[in-house]
Coordinates of N, CA and C in Angstrom, one line a residue:
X366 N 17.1 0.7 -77.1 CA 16.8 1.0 -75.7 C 16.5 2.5 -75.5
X367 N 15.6 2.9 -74.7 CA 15.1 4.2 -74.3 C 16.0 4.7 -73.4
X368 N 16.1 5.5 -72.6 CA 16.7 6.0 -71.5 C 15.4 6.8 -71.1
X369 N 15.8 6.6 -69.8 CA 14.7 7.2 -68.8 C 15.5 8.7 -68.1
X370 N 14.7 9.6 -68.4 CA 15.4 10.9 -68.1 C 14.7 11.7 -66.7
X371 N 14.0 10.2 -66.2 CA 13.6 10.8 -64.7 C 14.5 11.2 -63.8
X372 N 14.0 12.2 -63.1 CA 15.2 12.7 -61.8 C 14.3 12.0 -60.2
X373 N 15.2 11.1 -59.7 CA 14.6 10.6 -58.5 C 15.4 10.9 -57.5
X374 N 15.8 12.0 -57.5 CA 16.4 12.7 -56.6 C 15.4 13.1 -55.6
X375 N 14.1 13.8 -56.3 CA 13.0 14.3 -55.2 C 12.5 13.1 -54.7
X376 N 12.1 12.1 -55.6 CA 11.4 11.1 -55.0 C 11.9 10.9 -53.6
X377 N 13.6 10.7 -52.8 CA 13.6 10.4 -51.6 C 13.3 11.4 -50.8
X378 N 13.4 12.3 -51.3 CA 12.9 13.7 -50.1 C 11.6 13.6 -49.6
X379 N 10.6 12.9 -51.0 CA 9.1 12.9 -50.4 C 9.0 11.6 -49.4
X380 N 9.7 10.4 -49.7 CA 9.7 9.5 -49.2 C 10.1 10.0 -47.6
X381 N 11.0 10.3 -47.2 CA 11.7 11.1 -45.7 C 10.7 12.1 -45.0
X382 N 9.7 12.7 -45.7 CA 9.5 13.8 -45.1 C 7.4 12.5 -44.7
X383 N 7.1 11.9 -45.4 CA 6.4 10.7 -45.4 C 6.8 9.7 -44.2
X384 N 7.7 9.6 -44.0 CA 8.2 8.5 -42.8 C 8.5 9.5 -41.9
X385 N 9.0 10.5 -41.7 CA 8.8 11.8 -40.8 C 7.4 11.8 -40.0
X386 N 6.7 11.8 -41.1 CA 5.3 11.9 -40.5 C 5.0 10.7 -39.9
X387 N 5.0 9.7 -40.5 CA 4.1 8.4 -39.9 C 4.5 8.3 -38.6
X388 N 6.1 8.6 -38.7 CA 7.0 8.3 -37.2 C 6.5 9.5 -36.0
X389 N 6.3 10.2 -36.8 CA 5.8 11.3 -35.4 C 4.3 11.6 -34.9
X390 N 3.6 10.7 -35.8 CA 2.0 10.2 -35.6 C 2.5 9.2 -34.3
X391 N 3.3 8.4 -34.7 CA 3.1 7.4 -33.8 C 3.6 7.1 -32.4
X392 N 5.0 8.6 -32.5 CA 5.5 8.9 -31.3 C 4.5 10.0 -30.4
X393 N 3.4 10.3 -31.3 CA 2.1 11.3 -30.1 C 1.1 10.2 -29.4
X394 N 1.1 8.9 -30.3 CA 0.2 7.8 -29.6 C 1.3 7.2 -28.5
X395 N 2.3 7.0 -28.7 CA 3.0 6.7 -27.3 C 3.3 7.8 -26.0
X396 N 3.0 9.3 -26.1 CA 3.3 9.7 -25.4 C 2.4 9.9 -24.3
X397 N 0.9 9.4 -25.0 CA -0.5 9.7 -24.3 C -0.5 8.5 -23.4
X398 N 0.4 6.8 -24.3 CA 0.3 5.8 -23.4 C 1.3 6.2 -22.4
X399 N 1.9 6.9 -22.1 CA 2.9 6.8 -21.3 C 2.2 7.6 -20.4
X400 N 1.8 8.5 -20.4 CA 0.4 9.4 -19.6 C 0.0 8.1 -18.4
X401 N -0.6 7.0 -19.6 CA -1.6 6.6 -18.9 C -1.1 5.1 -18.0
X402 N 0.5 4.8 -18.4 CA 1.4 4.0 -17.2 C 1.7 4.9 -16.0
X403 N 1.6 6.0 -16.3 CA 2.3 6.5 -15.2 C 1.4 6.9 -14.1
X404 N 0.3 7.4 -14.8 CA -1.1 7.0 -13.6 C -1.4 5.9 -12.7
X405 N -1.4 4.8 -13.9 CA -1.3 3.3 -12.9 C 0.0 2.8 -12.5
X406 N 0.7 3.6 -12.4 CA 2.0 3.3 -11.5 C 1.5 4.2 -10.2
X407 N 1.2 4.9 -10.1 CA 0.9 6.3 -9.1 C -0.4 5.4 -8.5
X408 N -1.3 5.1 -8.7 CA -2.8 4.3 -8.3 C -1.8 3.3 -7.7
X409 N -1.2 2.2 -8.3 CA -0.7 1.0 -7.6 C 0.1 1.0 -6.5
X410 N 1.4 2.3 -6.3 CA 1.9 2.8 -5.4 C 0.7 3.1 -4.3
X411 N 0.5 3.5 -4.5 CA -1.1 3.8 -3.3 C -2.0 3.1 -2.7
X412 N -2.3 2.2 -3.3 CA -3.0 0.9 -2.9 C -2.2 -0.2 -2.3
X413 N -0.7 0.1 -2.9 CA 0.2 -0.8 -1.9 C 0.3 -0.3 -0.6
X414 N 1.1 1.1 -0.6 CA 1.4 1.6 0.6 C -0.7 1.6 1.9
X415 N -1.5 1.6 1.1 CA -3.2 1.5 1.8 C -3.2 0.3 2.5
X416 N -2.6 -0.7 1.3 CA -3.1 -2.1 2.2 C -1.9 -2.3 2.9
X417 N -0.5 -2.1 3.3 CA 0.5 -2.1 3.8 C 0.5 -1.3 5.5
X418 N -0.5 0.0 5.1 CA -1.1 0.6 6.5 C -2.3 -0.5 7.2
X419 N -3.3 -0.2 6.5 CA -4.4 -1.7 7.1 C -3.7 -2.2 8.1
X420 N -2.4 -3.3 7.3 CA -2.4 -5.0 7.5 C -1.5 -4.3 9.2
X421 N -1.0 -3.2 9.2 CA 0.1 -3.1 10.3 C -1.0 -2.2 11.0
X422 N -2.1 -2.0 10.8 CA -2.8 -2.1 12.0 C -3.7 -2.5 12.4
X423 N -4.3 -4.2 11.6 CA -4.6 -5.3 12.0 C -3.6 -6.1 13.2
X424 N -2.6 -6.1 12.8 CA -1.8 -6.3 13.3 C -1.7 -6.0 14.7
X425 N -1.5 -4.5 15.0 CA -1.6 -3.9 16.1 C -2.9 -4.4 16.7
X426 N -3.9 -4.5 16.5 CA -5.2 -4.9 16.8 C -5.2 -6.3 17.6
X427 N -4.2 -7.0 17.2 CA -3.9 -8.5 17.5 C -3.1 -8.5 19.2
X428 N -2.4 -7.6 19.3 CA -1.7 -7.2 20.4 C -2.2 -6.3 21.0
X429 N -3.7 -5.6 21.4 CA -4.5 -5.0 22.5 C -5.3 -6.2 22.6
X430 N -5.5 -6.1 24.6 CA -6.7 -6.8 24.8 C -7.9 -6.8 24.5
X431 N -8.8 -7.5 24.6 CA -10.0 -7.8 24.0 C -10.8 -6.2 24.2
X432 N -10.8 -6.1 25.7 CA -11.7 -5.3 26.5 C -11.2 -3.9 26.0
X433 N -10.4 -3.6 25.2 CA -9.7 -2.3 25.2 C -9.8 -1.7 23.1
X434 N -10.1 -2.8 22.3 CA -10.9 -2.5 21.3 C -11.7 -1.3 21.2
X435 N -11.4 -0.5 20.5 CA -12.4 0.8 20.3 C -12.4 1.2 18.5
X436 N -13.0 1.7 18.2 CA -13.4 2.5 17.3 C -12.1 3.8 17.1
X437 N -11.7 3.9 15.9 CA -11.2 5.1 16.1 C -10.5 5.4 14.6
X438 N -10.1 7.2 14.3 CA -9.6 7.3 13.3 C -8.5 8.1 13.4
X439 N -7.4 8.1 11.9 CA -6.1 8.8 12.2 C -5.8 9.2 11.2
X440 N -4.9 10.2 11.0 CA -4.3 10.6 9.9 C -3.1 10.4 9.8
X441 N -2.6 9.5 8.6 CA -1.1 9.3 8.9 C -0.6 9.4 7.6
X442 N 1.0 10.1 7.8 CA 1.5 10.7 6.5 C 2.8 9.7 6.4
X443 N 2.8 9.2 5.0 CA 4.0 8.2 4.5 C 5.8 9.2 4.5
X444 N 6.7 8.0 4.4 CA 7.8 8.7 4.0 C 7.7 9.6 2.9
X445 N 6.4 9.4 1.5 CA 6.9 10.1 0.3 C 5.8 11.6 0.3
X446 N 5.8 11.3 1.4 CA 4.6 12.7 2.2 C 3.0 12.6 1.6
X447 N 2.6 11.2 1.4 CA 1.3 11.1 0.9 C 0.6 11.0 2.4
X448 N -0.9 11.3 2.2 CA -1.6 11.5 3.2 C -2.5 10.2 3.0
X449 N -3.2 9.5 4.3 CA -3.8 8.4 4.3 C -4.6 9.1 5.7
X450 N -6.2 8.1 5.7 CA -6.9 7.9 6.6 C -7.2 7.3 7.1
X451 N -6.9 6.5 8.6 CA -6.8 4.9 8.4 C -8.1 4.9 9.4
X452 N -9.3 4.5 9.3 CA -9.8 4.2 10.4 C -10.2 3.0 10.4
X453 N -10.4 2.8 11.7 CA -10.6 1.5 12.7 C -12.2 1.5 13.3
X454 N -12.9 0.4 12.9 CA -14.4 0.1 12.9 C -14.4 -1.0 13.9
X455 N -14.5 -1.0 15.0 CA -14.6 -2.3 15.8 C -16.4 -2.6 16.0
X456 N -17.0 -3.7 16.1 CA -18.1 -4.0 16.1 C -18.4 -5.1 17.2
X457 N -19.3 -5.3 18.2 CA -19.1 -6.2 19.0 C -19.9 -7.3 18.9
X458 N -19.8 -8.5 19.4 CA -20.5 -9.6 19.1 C -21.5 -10.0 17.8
X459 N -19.9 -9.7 16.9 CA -20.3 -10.0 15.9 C -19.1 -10.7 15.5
X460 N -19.3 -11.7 14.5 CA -20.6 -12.5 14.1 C -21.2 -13.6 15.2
X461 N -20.4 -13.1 16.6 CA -21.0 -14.1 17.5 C -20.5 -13.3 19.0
X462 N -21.7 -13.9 20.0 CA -21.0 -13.1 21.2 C -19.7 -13.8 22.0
X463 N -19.2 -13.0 22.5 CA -17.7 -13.2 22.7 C -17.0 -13.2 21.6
X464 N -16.9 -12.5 20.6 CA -16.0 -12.3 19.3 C -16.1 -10.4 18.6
X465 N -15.4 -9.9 18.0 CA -15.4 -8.3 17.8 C -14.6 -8.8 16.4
X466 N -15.7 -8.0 15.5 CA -15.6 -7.6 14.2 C -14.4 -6.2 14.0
X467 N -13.7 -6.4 13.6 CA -12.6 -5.6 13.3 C -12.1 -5.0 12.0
X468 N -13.1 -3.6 11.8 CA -12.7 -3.5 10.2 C -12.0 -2.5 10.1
X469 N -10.7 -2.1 9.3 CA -9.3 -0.9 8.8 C -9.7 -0.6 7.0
X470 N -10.1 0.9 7.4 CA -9.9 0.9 5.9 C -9.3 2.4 5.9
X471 N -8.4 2.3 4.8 CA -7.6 3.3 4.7 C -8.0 4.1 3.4
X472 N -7.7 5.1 3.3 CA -8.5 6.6 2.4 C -7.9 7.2 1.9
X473 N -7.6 7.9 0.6 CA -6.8 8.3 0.3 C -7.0 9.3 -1.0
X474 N -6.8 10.6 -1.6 CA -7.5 11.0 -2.3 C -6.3 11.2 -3.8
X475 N -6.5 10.9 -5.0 CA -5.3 10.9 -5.9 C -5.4 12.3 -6.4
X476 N -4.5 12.7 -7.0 CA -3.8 14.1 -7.7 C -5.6 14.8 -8.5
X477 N -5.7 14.3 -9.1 CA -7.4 14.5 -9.6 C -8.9 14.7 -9.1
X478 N -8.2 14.3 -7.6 CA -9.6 14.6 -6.5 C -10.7 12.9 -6.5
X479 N -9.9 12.0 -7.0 CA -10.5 11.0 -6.8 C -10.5 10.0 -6.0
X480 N -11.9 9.9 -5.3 CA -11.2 9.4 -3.7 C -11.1 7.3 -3.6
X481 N -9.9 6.9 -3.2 CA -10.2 5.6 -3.0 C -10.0 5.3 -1.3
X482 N -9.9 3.7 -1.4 CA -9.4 3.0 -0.4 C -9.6 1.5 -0.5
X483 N -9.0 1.3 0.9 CA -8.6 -0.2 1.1 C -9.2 -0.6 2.7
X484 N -10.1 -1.7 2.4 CA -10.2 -2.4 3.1 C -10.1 -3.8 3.9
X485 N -9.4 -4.2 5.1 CA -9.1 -5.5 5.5 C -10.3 -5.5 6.9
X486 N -10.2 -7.2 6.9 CA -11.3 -7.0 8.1 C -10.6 -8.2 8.9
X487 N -10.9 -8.3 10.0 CA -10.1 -9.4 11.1 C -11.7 -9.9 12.2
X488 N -11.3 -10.7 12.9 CA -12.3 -10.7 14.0 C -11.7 -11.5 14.7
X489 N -12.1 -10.6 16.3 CA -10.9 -10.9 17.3 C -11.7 -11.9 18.4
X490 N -11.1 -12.3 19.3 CA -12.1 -13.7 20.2 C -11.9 -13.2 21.1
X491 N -12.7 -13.3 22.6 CA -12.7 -13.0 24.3 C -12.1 -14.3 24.4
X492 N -11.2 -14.6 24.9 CA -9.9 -15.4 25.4 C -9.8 -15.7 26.5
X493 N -10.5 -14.8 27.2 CA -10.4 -14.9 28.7 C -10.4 -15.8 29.4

């Protein structure tokens, strides 16, 4: 029998410093994904609090009389100090006379200058 007078002492060092690497390749590809949850956590936050403005001022819309519907816009700032623009589109005898088209869309611009929003629409009846 031969004896093997290899030293595999280095061998784990290369091994370690090889898994070092792959692991830290792969912890730069998760740091980019995490970039890019935290954007669409930030987008989704926004689009909730947009359509959550709308719907509460559809809402309000439901409790003015008919005759007193107007057109109008506002700026309104959330508890977490984000800015929104909510305007109110009222349209008259549409889609029929005696009825008013009621549209809220809210506005909002993200961290990057990109502008979105949200739109709901209602239509209200002469009741009279």
């Amino acid at each position: 029998m031969m004896k093997s007078f290899h030293n595999e002492a280095g061998l784990t060092l290369i091994e370690t410093l090889i898994a070092l690497t792959i692991f830290s390749v792969g912890m730069l590809g998760l740091s980019s994904l995490t970039t890019i949850v935290l954007y669409g956590n930030t987008l989704s936050q926004k689009i909730t609090m947009a359509t959550i403005l709308a719907h509460e001022k559809i809402e309000a819309v439901h409790d003015i009389s008919y005759d007193q519907l107007e057109s109008q816009e506002e700026k309104v700032t959330t508890d977490n100090r984000s800015r929104y623009i909510r305007e109110t589109e009222v349209r008259d005898n549409t889609p029929r006379q005696g009825m008013k088209t009621v549209s809220i869309s809210v506005y909002w611009t993200q961290t990057n200058s990109t502008k979105n929003h949200v739109s709901l629409k209602t239509i209200v009846i002469d009741d009279r």
